[in-house]
Each structure stands twice: as structure tokens, then as C-alpha cells.
Amino acid sequence: MFETWWKECVVYQIYPRSFQDSNGDGIGDIPGIISRLDYLRWLGIGAIWLSPIYPSPMKDFGYDVSDYRDVDPVFGSLEDMDRLIAEAHERDIRVILDMVLNHTSDQHAWFLESSSSQDNPKSDFYIWKDRIPGNRKGLPNNWYACFGGRAWTFSPQRGQYYLHSFLAEQPDLNWRNDAVVEALFADIRFWLDKGIDGFRLDVINAIVKDETFRDNPRMIGPTPRPYDMQRHIFDRNRPEAHAKLRRFRKMVDEYEDRMLVGEIMVEAPGEPEKAASYLGDGTNELHLAFDFTLLSTKWNARAWRNVADRWYKAVPESGWPCWVLSNHDMPRAISRFGGDVGKAKLAAMFLLTQRGTPFIYYGEEIGMPDIKLPRSKFQDPLGKKYWPFHPGRDPERSPMQWDGTEYAGFSDTSPWLPLDTAHESLNVSSQMDNPASLLNFYHALLALRNHDSILRLGTHRFVSSSCDEVLTYVREFDGVRELILLNFGRKAAVCALSDAPTGSTMDLSAFRILFSTDGKTGGSMNLLDNGRCLLGAHQGLICRSDT
Ligand code: GLC
Ligand code: CA
């Protein structure tokens, strides 16, 4: 449908365990996803990204891969994946897989072999170090693991420490060993050959470690977790990673029309310039990189503008931004907004009118909130370790709420994580029947974007608004302008706009309303004297001027 699908389409992230169960074990699976493709097509989604579906001991729910070329039986089979690819493509939906390349599971054949002795064909596939006598229990350096404890675990069998940036069951691969890179690329080709359209690359800025394993400097961190009390300059973002990504991009470019989007793990609340650096010159490393700053930015027009402005400036001229409000690692947007559907609509309008590829996290379109669950029901290792400082990531991974039945249409049995208690009223089916619902709002906005090349491809520039609460910008393509106004405030707002470089007041009378958060389309804006306009509380407008 689009010329460059990964720039123009909206991507939908599926957490496979929680999307749709097809065989009554309470866990979502691939046949379940296939059965919901028509829904995604209706919604206007152009690509799905699946969190990992490979065989895994599930210590980190799939982010600990034990075989990159197969499917975990809990999710289905390779045949199911082939069917998913074919059925998605039939509906013009691309399929993106999650690739976890920084580490494997400790049950991966490579690690079993590598840890068996100091001298075996896979001995350099992971990062092994001798005990240092007399020093910090002999630890090789001061690095911590993100999920608790030191980053080094001793293997009695091999008589050495191995490095793990996350759980001890997730040993880090040695990307300085070319044989590792070749082996991973061969596994990636396996999926490219099957017709997978792209990959989301897990913590891709951590693949290369400091050559001499220097200690990370200490700092006062955002949380008391030891991992957060260090600056990760030697275990992440090493300059050598860029050459690896350039090689990766070359390999992927041998195939037609494939895409790489990277998760760049940076210091909180975000380092957009660092994220953007993995786009290389905009054409030779990743196609897209996530900046997560907005996932912890408070609700405020100025703050959102500053974050977006910095991100736009960070992305290289020939690169392409992408945008995200929620994912499987952070509290959901609607819960950050205190459950306010008005804010959720405004945020959706922000997300879907930026220049760049928007990513939607499953359930975001119905305003599914984070669930509250008792500690006895915790699944996520992060929550188990760090509660109450960190509730873990279970709250944002609850089963999709399809309808008002006992198990929300997700399964016919009690699911692996509890359902949101409000699922009886908050679900896809009830929102489909309600024209004013968040779901129908997303549906209409996606339809607009999918048919509007100005929103998909136009340039973007902020215009100044005389009211602090109102965020305003212009998109422009082929001489046609669209003006977006977002009132972040709880009260009605009056504002005049001035467009750089002249700084003169913009003439708003030429603009017609294309789309509004209150459902109004057509007609002119609510204009007052002196070029000012009136917006309702949390009102957002998309307006077009043909002149
Ligand atoms: C990424 C994933 C997260 C996972 C971690 C380790 O941050 O998004 O879910 O736990 O990497 O693979
Ligand atoms: Ca299942």
C-alpha cells in the first residue's frame, strides 16, 4: 500500500503471552494472533511486532532464547509462524520479530558447550573471565546486572566467571568474536528467508563491552537499585557497536524492504542523541531507534514539545524518527495519565500526527490500564526482586480485554496473569459499539493517517502558541499544510499562533477542521478576534489549509 512501509505504517506491539489464547492453557499463542488479524486490519495497523516467540525457559518470558530458529511450544510451531506470515501479508500487515542478540538463555546449546570447559569450539562465544585474587570476591570488575546482583556469575564447571547484563540465566554473547556474529546472522537469515519483514533489536546498544572491562563510574541514580547507581559507559554504548550495526544493515539490505528498529537502553529519563546515533548517517545502521523519554515525561504541553523537539533534532537529516507511548517494560500511558480518556485521546493524536513511525502497544487503543496484582501473583523477575521499589512489569502485561465474558474473550480458562478487574466494561467489543470510545477514536485517526500523505510524509515544524497549555505544529507536503493543536490543559484555552521565521500571527481562517477529539469534522475553527482561537479542555484538532 505504501511506498516505504516502515516509514508510513503504524506498528502494533503484541506481547504474545497476553494477546489471544487459542488452546485453553491460559497463555496467548500464535494461532490466537492469527485469529485477531482481521481486528488489526480493521484498526488500520500496517505491521505487528511480536515480543519473542522462540523456545525459552521463560526466566525472562522469552527474552532468554534457547534456540533462535524455532518456536516455543507454548506459542505454537514453525508452521504456525509460516501461517501467521502468510495470513498477515494477505491483509497487508508486515511481521516484525523481536531479536535478542545481546544474550541467550543459559540453556542455549552454545552456552551449554561454552560453559563445559575452557577449551571447546564455543569457548569464546560468551564473555568469560578469571577470578581476580583478593579483589571483590575475585570479581572481574564492578558491573551490576540490571535484574539484580553482580553482572558476573561463577561457573564451577568451567572455573571462570561469565558476564550477564540481566539475569544469571541470560549470559551475554561475545560480539567481539566474529564466529558469534556469523552464527547470529545465520539465524537471522533463517527468518528473513521465511519472509519476516523486520526485527526489533533488544538492548542493541549493549552488544559490545569495553575491551579492557573498566569499572563503570558511580553516580547518584534515579532508584536505589545498584545497577542505577552506575553510569553505564563501559557495558553499553561502546563505539565498536556501530561497525557491527553497519555490517548488520548490509546483510539485511541484501533482502528487499526489510527493517531494523532498535531498543537503545540509556540513562533515565532518556538520551535521544545517543539513541539517534544508532541510525548512523540515517542510511547505514538501524532504520529506526526508540527514544523512551516520553514514557516518563509529565503531562505538560511544554515538556512534550521539548522532548519532541530534541528528538527531531537528534535524528539525522536522512534518518527517520519513530514514536512510542507504551511498551512491555514501562507503565501504560493511560495509567500514567490517571486513567483519563481525554488525555489518552490527546496523546493518541500527538502520536499519530508526528513525522515518523508510530508504535502502539496492544490494548493502548482501548485504554487498557496497568493491573494491580498481589505479590503472590508476580511473574516478572524484576518485580520479584525489587518490590516494593519496583512493582515489576506484570502490570502492563495483562491479557487483552476483548469482551465482557469471564476471561475477557482472551481464553476460556484463568489466564497466566490476572485480568484487569474492569474488563467487563472496558473491552474491545463494548468500545466497538460506542462511537465516542477510545477505540473508535484510534480507528478513525488511523484511517485518516493511512489516507493522508501529509500526516505520513510531510515536514514537521513547531509553531509558537500564545498559550502555554497548547502544543501546536504544522505538517506540510506538496504545498498543503495541516495544523495540529493540542490543548493539554484541563480548561478551555484561547491562543494565537505565530509561525517562524516571520513571527507574525498566523491567519487561521484558511484552516478547516479535518478531525477533532470531540468527533467534529468539517467547518472552521472556533475563531475569536485578533487571530485567536478557542479550544475546549483536552481538545485536539487537525486542520488543513489548501493555500
Ligand atoms: C529489553 C526488553 C526487556 C528484557 C530485557 C532483557 O529491555 O525489552 O523486556 O527483559 O531487554 O532481554
Ligand atoms: Ca495457548
Coordinates of C-alpha atoms and ligand atoms in Angstrom, one line a residue:
M1 CA 0.0 0.0 0.0
F2 CA 2.8 2.5 1.0
E3 CA 6.0 3.2 -0.8
T4 CA 8.2 2.7 2.3
W5 CA 6.1 0.6 4.7
W6 CA 8.3 1.1 7.8
K7 CA 8.1 4.9 7.5
E8 CA 4.4 5.1 6.7
C9 CA 2.5 2.4 8.5
V10 CA 1.5 2.2 12.2
V11 CA 3.2 -0.6 14.1
Y12 CA 1.4 -2.6 16.8
Q13 CA 3.4 -4.4 19.5
I14 CA 1.9 -7.7 20.6
Y15 CA 3.1 -9.4 23.8
P16 CA 2.3 -12.9 22.6
R17 CA 1.6 -14.4 26.0
S18 CA -1.2 -11.9 26.6
F19 CA -2.9 -11.3 23.2
Q20 CA -5.1 -14.3 22.5
D21 CA -5.1 -17.9 23.7
S22 CA -6.4 -20.4 21.2
N23 CA -5.9 -23.7 23.1
G24 CA -7.2 -23.1 26.6
D25 CA -3.9 -23.1 28.5
G26 CA -4.4 -19.5 29.6
I27 CA -1.4 -18.3 27.6
G28 CA -1.6 -16.4 24.3
D29 CA -0.2 -18.1 21.2
I30 CA 0.4 -17.7 17.5
P31 CA -2.9 -19.2 16.3
G32 CA -4.5 -16.8 18.7
I33 CA -2.8 -13.9 17.0
I34 CA -3.8 -15.2 13.6
S35 CA -7.4 -15.2 14.7
R36 CA -7.2 -11.5 15.5
L37 CA -5.6 -10.3 12.3
D38 CA -8.9 -9.1 11.0
Y39 CA -9.3 -6.9 14.0
L40 CA -5.9 -5.4 13.4
R41 CA -6.6 -4.9 9.8
W42 CA -9.9 -3.1 10.8
L43 CA -8.0 -0.9 13.2
G44 CA -5.6 0.2 10.4
I45 CA -2.4 -1.5 11.6
G46 CA 0.3 -1.9 9.0
A47 CA 2.8 -4.1 10.9
I48 CA 2.9 -6.2 14.0
W49 CA 5.9 -6.7 16.2
L50 CA 5.9 -9.8 18.4
S51 CA 7.8 -9.9 21.6
P52 CA 10.0 -13.1 21.5
I53 CA 8.3 -16.4 20.4
Y54 CA 11.4 -18.6 20.4
P55 CA 12.0 -21.7 22.6
S56 CA 12.9 -20.3 26.0
P57 CA 13.0 -21.4 29.7
M58 CA 10.9 -18.2 30.2
K59 CA 13.0 -16.9 33.0
D60 CA 12.5 -13.5 31.4
F61 CA 9.4 -14.6 29.4
G62 CA 11.1 -15.2 26.1
Y63 CA 13.9 -12.6 26.4
D64 CA 16.1 -15.6 27.3
V65 CA 16.2 -17.5 24.0
S66 CA 17.5 -21.1 23.8
D67 CA 17.1 -21.6 20.0
Y68 CA 16.7 -18.7 17.5
R69 CA 15.4 -21.0 14.8
D70 CA 12.3 -22.4 16.4
V71 CA 9.1 -21.5 18.2
D72 CA 8.4 -22.3 21.8
P73 CA 5.6 -25.0 22.0
V74 CA 3.6 -22.7 24.3
F75 CA 3.2 -20.3 21.4
G76 CA 2.8 -22.9 18.6
S77 CA 5.1 -24.2 15.9
L78 CA 7.2 -23.1 12.9
E79 CA 4.2 -24.0 10.8
D80 CA 2.0 -21.6 12.8
M81 CA 4.6 -18.9 12.2
D82 CA 4.6 -19.6 8.4
R83 CA 0.8 -19.3 8.5
L84 CA 1.0 -16.1 10.5
I85 CA 3.4 -14.5 8.0
A86 CA 1.2 -15.6 5.0
E87 CA -2.1 -14.5 6.6
A88 CA -0.7 -11.2 7.8
H89 CA 0.8 -10.5 4.4
E90 CA -2.6 -11.3 2.8
R91 CA -4.0 -8.5 4.9
D92 CA -1.2 -6.1 4.0
I93 CA 0.3 -6.4 7.5
R94 CA 4.0 -6.8 8.0
V95 CA 5.5 -9.0 10.6
I96 CA 8.4 -7.9 12.8
L97 CA 10.1 -10.3 15.2
D98 CA 12.0 -9.5 18.4
M99 CA 15.7 -10.4 18.2
V100 CA 17.5 -10.8 21.5
L101 CA 21.1 -10.6 20.4
N102 CA 22.9 -9.3 23.5
H103 CA 22.4 -12.5 25.4
T104 CA 21.0 -16.0 25.1
S105 CA 19.4 -18.3 27.6
D106 CA 21.9 -20.3 29.7
Q107 CA 20.1 -23.3 28.2
H108 CA 21.1 -22.4 24.6
A109 CA 23.3 -25.1 23.1
W110 CA 26.1 -22.5 22.6
F111 CA 26.2 -21.7 26.3
L112 CA 26.0 -25.4 27.4
E113 CA 29.0 -26.1 25.3
S114 CA 30.9 -22.9 26.2
S115 CA 30.5 -23.4 29.9
S116 CA 31.5 -27.1 29.7
S117 CA 35.3 -26.3 29.8
Q118 CA 37.8 -23.6 29.0
D119 CA 38.7 -25.3 25.8
N120 CA 35.9 -26.1 23.4
P121 CA 34.8 -24.8 20.0
K122 CA 32.3 -22.4 21.6
S123 CA 34.6 -21.3 24.4
D124 CA 34.8 -17.7 23.2
F125 CA 31.1 -17.4 22.4
Y126 CA 30.4 -15.7 25.8
I127 CA 32.4 -13.4 28.0
W128 CA 34.5 -15.4 30.4
K129 CA 37.0 -14.0 32.9
D130 CA 39.2 -15.5 35.6
R131 CA 38.8 -14.7 39.2
I132 CA 41.0 -11.9 40.3
P133 CA 42.6 -13.0 43.6
G134 CA 42.0 -10.7 46.6
N135 CA 39.7 -8.3 44.7
R136 CA 35.9 -8.1 45.5
K137 CA 35.4 -11.8 45.9
G138 CA 37.6 -12.2 42.8
L139 CA 35.0 -10.4 40.6
P140 CA 36.4 -9.2 37.3
N141 CA 35.0 -5.6 37.7
N142 CA 32.3 -3.6 39.4
W143 CA 29.5 -4.1 36.9
Y144 CA 25.9 -4.9 38.1
A145 CA 23.2 -6.9 36.4
C146 CA 20.0 -5.0 35.5
F147 CA 17.8 -7.6 37.2
G148 CA 19.8 -7.7 40.5
G149 CA 23.2 -8.7 41.9
R150 CA 26.6 -8.5 40.2
A151 CA 26.9 -8.9 36.5
W152 CA 29.3 -11.9 37.0
T153 CA 28.3 -15.4 37.9
F154 CA 30.9 -18.1 38.6
S155 CA 30.7 -21.3 36.7
P156 CA 32.3 -24.1 38.8
Q157 CA 32.3 -26.4 35.8
R158 CA 34.5 -24.0 33.8
G159 CA 36.2 -22.4 36.7
Q160 CA 35.6 -18.9 35.5
Y161 CA 33.1 -16.0 35.7
Y162 CA 30.7 -15.2 32.9
L163 CA 29.1 -11.9 32.2
H164 CA 25.3 -11.3 32.3
S165 CA 23.8 -7.8 31.9
F166 CA 20.4 -9.2 33.0
L167 CA 19.6 -12.4 34.8
A168 CA 22.3 -15.0 35.5
E169 CA 20.2 -17.2 33.2
Q170 CA 20.9 -14.7 30.4
P171 CA 24.6 -14.9 29.6
D172 CA 26.0 -12.1 27.4
L173 CA 27.3 -13.1 24.0
N174 CA 30.8 -12.1 22.9
W175 CA 30.2 -9.9 19.9
R176 CA 34.0 -9.3 19.5
N177 CA 34.1 -12.9 18.3
D178 CA 33.4 -13.0 14.6
A179 CA 32.1 -16.6 14.8
V180 CA 29.3 -15.3 17.2
V181 CA 28.3 -12.6 14.7
E182 CA 28.3 -15.1 11.8
A183 CA 26.2 -17.6 13.9
L184 CA 23.7 -14.9 14.8
F185 CA 23.4 -13.6 11.3
A186 CA 22.8 -17.1 10.0
D187 CA 19.9 -17.4 12.5
I188 CA 18.6 -14.0 11.4
R189 CA 18.7 -15.1 7.7
F190 CA 16.6 -18.1 8.6
W191 CA 13.8 -15.7 9.4
L192 CA 14.5 -13.3 6.6
D193 CA 14.3 -16.2 4.2
K194 CA 10.9 -17.1 5.7
G195 CA 9.6 -13.6 4.8
I196 CA 9.9 -11.8 8.1
D197 CA 9.8 -8.1 7.4
G198 CA 12.0 -6.8 10.1
F199 CA 13.3 -7.1 13.6
R200 CA 13.1 -5.2 16.9
L201 CA 16.5 -5.5 18.4
D202 CA 16.6 -5.9 22.1
V203 CA 19.2 -3.7 24.0
I204 CA 21.2 -3.5 20.8
N205 CA 23.5 -0.7 22.2
A206 CA 24.8 -3.2 24.8
I207 CA 26.2 -5.8 22.4
V208 CA 29.8 -4.6 22.6
K209 CA 31.5 -4.2 26.0
D210 CA 34.7 -2.3 26.9
E211 CA 37.7 -4.1 25.6
T212 CA 39.5 -3.9 28.9
F213 CA 36.4 -4.2 31.1
R214 CA 37.0 -1.0 33.0
D215 CA 34.9 -0.2 36.1
N216 CA 31.7 1.9 35.5
P217 CA 31.8 5.2 37.3
R218 CA 29.4 5.6 40.2
M219 CA 26.6 8.1 40.3
I220 CA 23.5 9.0 42.3
G221 CA 20.9 7.1 40.4
P222 CA 17.2 7.6 39.9
T223 CA 16.5 4.4 42.1
P224 CA 18.4 2.7 44.8
R225 CA 19.0 -0.3 42.6
P226 CA 22.8 -0.8 42.4
Y227 CA 22.5 -1.0 38.6
D228 CA 21.1 2.5 38.6
M229 CA 23.9 3.8 40.7
Q230 CA 26.5 3.5 38.0
R231 CA 27.0 5.2 34.7
H232 CA 26.9 2.5 32.1
I233 CA 29.7 3.8 29.9
F234 CA 31.7 0.6 29.7
D235 CA 29.0 -2.1 29.5
R236 CA 26.9 -0.1 26.9
N237 CA 27.3 2.3 24.0
R238 CA 30.8 1.2 23.1
P239 CA 31.8 2.9 19.8
E240 CA 32.6 -0.5 18.3
A241 CA 28.9 -1.4 18.2
H242 CA 28.4 1.0 15.3
A243 CA 30.6 -1.1 13.0
K244 CA 28.6 -4.2 14.0
L245 CA 25.4 -2.5 13.1
R246 CA 26.7 -1.3 9.8
R247 CA 27.5 -4.9 8.9
F248 CA 24.1 -6.0 10.1
R249 CA 22.4 -3.4 8.0
K250 CA 24.4 -4.5 4.9
M251 CA 23.2 -8.1 5.5
V252 CA 19.6 -7.1 5.9
D253 CA 19.8 -4.8 2.8
E254 CA 20.5 -7.9 0.7
Y255 CA 16.8 -8.6 1.2
E256 CA 14.1 -6.4 -0.2
D257 CA 12.3 -3.9 2.0
R258 CA 13.3 -5.1 5.5
M259 CA 13.6 -3.0 8.6
L260 CA 15.6 -2.9 11.9
V261 CA 14.3 -1.0 14.9
G262 CA 16.5 -0.8 17.9
E263 CA 15.8 -0.7 21.6
I264 CA 18.5 1.6 22.9
M265 CA 18.9 1.3 26.6
V266 CA 20.1 4.7 28.0
E267 CA 20.2 6.5 31.3
A268 CA 16.8 7.7 32.6
P269 CA 14.8 9.6 31.6
G270 CA 16.3 9.4 28.1
E271 CA 19.3 10.3 25.9
P272 CA 17.8 10.9 22.5
E273 CA 21.1 11.8 20.9
K274 CA 22.6 8.5 21.9
A275 CA 19.5 6.6 20.6
A276 CA 19.7 8.5 17.3
S277 CA 23.4 7.8 17.0
Y278 CA 22.5 4.2 16.2
L279 CA 20.8 5.4 13.0
G280 CA 24.3 6.1 11.7
D281 CA 24.2 8.6 8.9
G282 CA 20.5 7.9 8.6
T283 CA 21.0 5.2 6.0
N284 CA 23.7 2.8 7.2
E285 CA 22.8 1.5 10.7
L286 CA 19.3 1.0 12.1
H287 CA 16.3 2.1 10.2
L288 CA 14.6 3.2 13.4
A289 CA 15.6 3.6 17.1
F290 CA 13.4 4.2 20.1
D291 CA 13.6 7.2 22.3
F292 CA 11.7 6.4 25.5
T293 CA 11.8 9.9 27.1
L294 CA 8.1 10.5 26.6
L295 CA 7.3 7.4 28.7
S296 CA 8.3 9.3 31.7
T297 CA 7.5 12.9 30.8
K298 CA 4.9 14.6 32.9
W299 CA 1.6 15.8 31.3
N300 CA 2.5 19.2 30.1
A301 CA 2.5 20.8 26.7
R302 CA 5.9 22.5 27.1
A303 CA 7.6 19.3 28.3
W304 CA 6.2 17.3 25.5
R305 CA 7.2 19.9 23.0
N306 CA 10.7 20.0 24.4
V307 CA 11.1 16.2 24.3
A308 CA 9.8 16.0 20.7
D309 CA 11.9 18.9 19.6
R310 CA 15.0 17.4 21.0
W311 CA 14.2 14.0 19.3
Y312 CA 13.6 15.7 15.9
K313 CA 16.9 17.5 16.2
A314 CA 18.7 14.3 17.2
V315 CA 17.6 12.2 14.2
P316 CA 19.9 12.7 11.3
E317 CA 18.7 14.6 8.2
S318 CA 18.2 11.4 6.1
G319 CA 17.1 9.3 9.0
W320 CA 13.5 8.8 10.2
P321 CA 12.1 9.2 13.7
C322 CA 9.7 6.8 15.5
W323 CA 7.3 7.4 18.4
V324 CA 6.1 5.3 21.3
L325 CA 4.0 5.9 24.4
S326 CA 3.9 2.5 26.0
N327 CA 5.6 -0.9 25.9
H328 CA 6.0 -4.1 27.9
D329 CA 8.7 -2.7 30.2
M330 CA 7.0 0.5 31.4
P331 CA 3.7 1.6 33.0
R332 CA 1.0 2.0 30.4
A333 CA 0.3 5.5 29.1
I334 CA -3.3 5.6 30.3
S335 CA -2.2 4.7 33.8
R336 CA 0.4 7.4 33.8
F337 CA -2.5 9.8 32.8
G338 CA -4.5 8.7 35.8
G339 CA -7.0 6.8 33.7
D340 CA -8.1 9.9 31.9
V341 CA -9.5 9.0 28.5
G342 CA -9.5 12.7 27.4
K343 CA -5.7 12.7 27.9
A344 CA -5.4 9.3 26.1
K345 CA -7.2 10.7 23.1
L346 CA -4.9 13.8 23.0
A347 CA -1.8 11.6 23.4
A348 CA -3.0 9.4 20.6
M349 CA -3.5 12.5 18.4
F350 CA 0.1 13.5 19.3
L351 CA 1.5 10.1 18.5
L352 CA -0.3 9.7 15.2
T353 CA 0.4 13.2 13.8
Q354 CA 4.1 13.3 14.2
R355 CA 6.6 12.8 11.4
G356 CA 7.9 9.3 12.0
T357 CA 6.6 5.8 12.5
P358 CA 4.2 5.4 15.4
F359 CA 4.2 2.3 17.6
I360 CA 1.1 1.3 19.6
Y361 CA 1.3 -1.2 22.4
Y362 CA -1.6 -3.8 22.4
G363 CA -4.5 -2.6 24.5
E364 CA -3.5 1.1 24.2
E365 CA -6.3 1.6 21.7
I366 CA -8.9 0.7 24.3
G367 CA -7.2 2.4 27.2
M368 CA -6.3 -0.8 29.0
P369 CA -4.8 0.2 32.3
D370 CA -2.0 -1.4 34.3
I371 CA -3.4 -4.1 36.5
K372 CA -2.9 -4.3 40.3
L373 CA -1.8 -7.7 41.4
P374 CA -0.9 -9.3 44.8
R375 CA 2.7 -10.2 45.3
S376 CA 1.8 -13.8 45.3
K377 CA 0.8 -13.5 41.6
F378 CA 4.0 -11.8 40.5
Q379 CA 5.6 -13.4 37.4
D380 CA 8.3 -10.9 36.3
P381 CA 11.7 -11.5 37.9
L382 CA 12.3 -7.7 38.2
G383 CA 9.2 -7.3 40.4
K384 CA 10.0 -10.4 42.4
K385 CA 13.4 -8.9 43.2
Y386 CA 12.7 -5.2 43.6
W387 CA 9.2 -4.9 45.0
P388 CA 8.2 -2.5 46.6
F389 CA 10.8 -0.2 44.9
H390 CA 9.7 -1.5 41.5
P391 CA 6.4 -3.3 41.0
G392 CA 7.9 -5.2 38.1
R393 CA 6.4 -5.3 34.6
D394 CA 3.5 -7.6 35.1
P395 CA 1.0 -4.7 35.5
E396 CA 1.4 -3.7 31.8
R397 CA 1.4 -7.3 30.5
S398 CA -2.1 -8.4 31.5
P399 CA -4.3 -10.3 29.0
M400 CA -6.0 -8.3 26.2
Q401 CA -9.6 -7.4 27.0
W402 CA -11.7 -8.5 24.0
D403 CA -15.1 -8.7 25.6
G404 CA -17.1 -8.7 28.8
T405 CA -17.1 -12.5 29.4
E406 CA -15.4 -14.2 32.4
Y407 CA -12.0 -14.4 30.8
A408 CA -12.4 -11.4 28.6
G409 CA -12.5 -13.4 25.3
F410 CA -8.8 -13.9 25.8
S411 CA -9.1 -17.5 26.9
D412 CA -11.6 -20.0 28.2
T413 CA -9.6 -20.5 31.4
S414 CA -7.9 -18.5 34.1
P415 CA -5.1 -16.6 32.3
W416 CA -1.4 -16.6 33.3
L417 CA -1.7 -13.1 34.7
P418 CA -4.8 -11.7 36.2
L419 CA -7.2 -9.7 34.1
D420 CA -8.0 -6.1 34.8
T421 CA -11.0 -6.1 37.1
A422 CA -12.7 -3.6 34.9
H423 CA -12.6 -5.8 31.8
E424 CA -16.4 -6.4 31.9
S425 CA -17.0 -2.9 30.8
L426 CA -13.6 -1.9 29.4
N427 CA -13.1 -4.1 26.3
V428 CA -12.9 -4.1 22.5
S429 CA -16.4 -5.4 22.0
S430 CA -18.2 -2.7 24.1
Q431 CA -16.0 0.1 22.6
M432 CA -16.7 -1.0 19.0
D433 CA -20.4 -0.3 19.8
N434 CA -19.7 3.1 21.2
P435 CA -19.0 5.8 18.6
A436 CA -17.3 8.0 21.3
S437 CA -15.0 5.3 22.6
L438 CA -11.2 5.5 22.6
L439 CA -11.1 2.5 20.2
N440 CA -13.3 4.2 17.6
F441 CA -11.2 7.3 18.0
Y442 CA -8.0 5.3 17.3
H443 CA -9.7 3.6 14.4
A444 CA -10.8 6.9 12.8
L445 CA -7.4 8.6 13.4
L446 CA -5.5 5.6 11.9
A447 CA -7.8 5.7 8.9
L448 CA -7.1 9.4 8.5
R449 CA -3.4 8.9 8.7
N450 CA -3.4 5.9 6.4
H451 CA -5.1 8.1 3.7
D452 CA -3.3 11.3 4.3
S453 CA 0.2 11.6 2.9
I454 CA 0.7 15.0 4.7
L455 CA 0.5 13.2 8.1
R456 CA 2.6 10.3 7.0
L457 CA 5.3 12.1 5.0
G458 CA 5.0 15.9 5.5
T459 CA 7.7 18.0 7.1
H460 CA 7.1 19.0 10.7
R461 CA 7.7 22.3 12.4
F462 CA 6.5 23.6 15.7
V463 CA 4.7 26.9 15.7
S464 CA 4.5 29.1 18.8
S465 CA 1.3 29.4 20.7
S466 CA 0.4 32.3 23.0
C467 CA -1.0 29.8 25.5
D468 CA 1.5 27.5 27.4
E469 CA -1.0 24.7 27.6
V470 CA -1.4 24.4 23.8
L471 CA 1.0 22.4 21.7
T472 CA 0.9 23.4 18.0
Y473 CA 2.7 22.3 14.9
V474 CA 2.4 22.3 11.1
R475 CA 2.9 19.4 8.8
E476 CA 3.4 20.2 5.2
F477 CA 3.6 18.2 2.0
D478 CA 3.3 19.2 -1.7
G479 CA 2.4 22.8 -0.7
V480 CA -0.6 21.6 1.5
R481 CA -0.4 22.4 5.2
E482 CA -2.0 20.7 8.2
L483 CA -2.1 22.4 11.6
I484 CA -2.4 20.4 14.7
L485 CA -3.4 22.0 18.0
L486 CA -3.4 20.0 21.3
N487 CA -4.7 21.6 24.4
F488 CA -3.1 19.7 27.3
G489 CA -5.0 21.9 29.8
R490 CA -8.0 20.9 31.9
K491 CA -9.7 24.2 31.0
A492 CA -10.7 25.8 27.7
A493 CA -7.8 27.7 26.2
V494 CA -7.5 30.7 23.9
C495 CA -4.5 31.1 21.8
A496 CA -2.9 32.9 18.9
L497 CA -0.2 31.2 16.8
S498 CA 2.8 32.6 15.2
D499 CA 4.8 30.9 12.6
A500 CA 8.6 31.3 12.4
P501 CA 10.6 32.8 10.8
T502 CA 8.3 35.9 10.4
G503 CA 6.8 35.6 13.8
S504 CA 3.6 37.2 12.6
T505 CA 0.3 36.0 13.8
M506 CA -1.0 33.1 11.7
D507 CA -4.1 33.5 9.8
L508 CA -6.3 30.6 11.0
S509 CA -9.3 31.4 8.9
A510 CA -8.0 29.4 5.9
F511 CA -8.0 26.2 8.0
R512 CA -10.8 23.7 8.0
I513 CA -11.2 21.0 10.7
L514 CA -10.3 17.6 9.4
F515 CA -10.5 15.8 12.7
S516 CA -11.2 16.7 16.4
T517 CA -11.0 14.8 19.7
D518 CA -14.7 15.7 20.2
G519 CA -15.7 14.0 17.0
K520 CA -16.4 17.1 15.0
T521 CA -15.2 17.2 11.4
G522 CA -15.5 19.9 8.8
G523 CA -16.2 23.6 9.5
S524 CA -13.8 26.2 10.6
M525 CA -12.0 26.6 13.9
N526 CA -13.6 28.4 16.7
L527 CA -12.1 31.8 15.9
L528 CA -12.2 34.9 18.2
D529 CA -10.8 38.4 17.5
N530 CA -7.2 39.2 16.7
G531 CA -6.4 35.8 15.1
R532 CA -7.1 33.9 18.3
C533 CA -8.9 30.6 18.5
L534 CA -10.7 28.7 21.3
L535 CA -10.1 25.1 22.3
G536 CA -12.0 23.1 24.7
A537 CA -10.4 21.2 27.7
H538 CA -8.1 18.5 26.4
Q539 CA -9.3 19.2 22.9
G540 CA -7.1 18.3 19.9
L541 CA -7.7 19.5 16.3
I542 CA -6.2 18.5 13.0
C543 CA -6.9 21.3 10.4
R544 CA -6.0 21.7 6.8
S545 CA -5.4 24.6 4.6
D546 CA -5.0 24.2 0.9
T547 CA -3.5 27.7 0.4
Ligands
GLC1 C1 14.8 -5.5 27.0 C2 13.4 -6.0 26.9 C3 13.1 -6.5 28.3 C4 14.0 -7.6 28.7 C5 15.4 -7.1 28.6 C6 16.4 -8.3 28.6 O1 14.9 -4.3 27.8 O2 12.5 -5.0 26.4 O3 11.7 -6.9 28.4 O4 13.7 -8.0 29.9 O5 15.7 -6.4 27.4 O6 16.3 -9.0 27.5
CA2 CA -2.3 -21.0 24.4

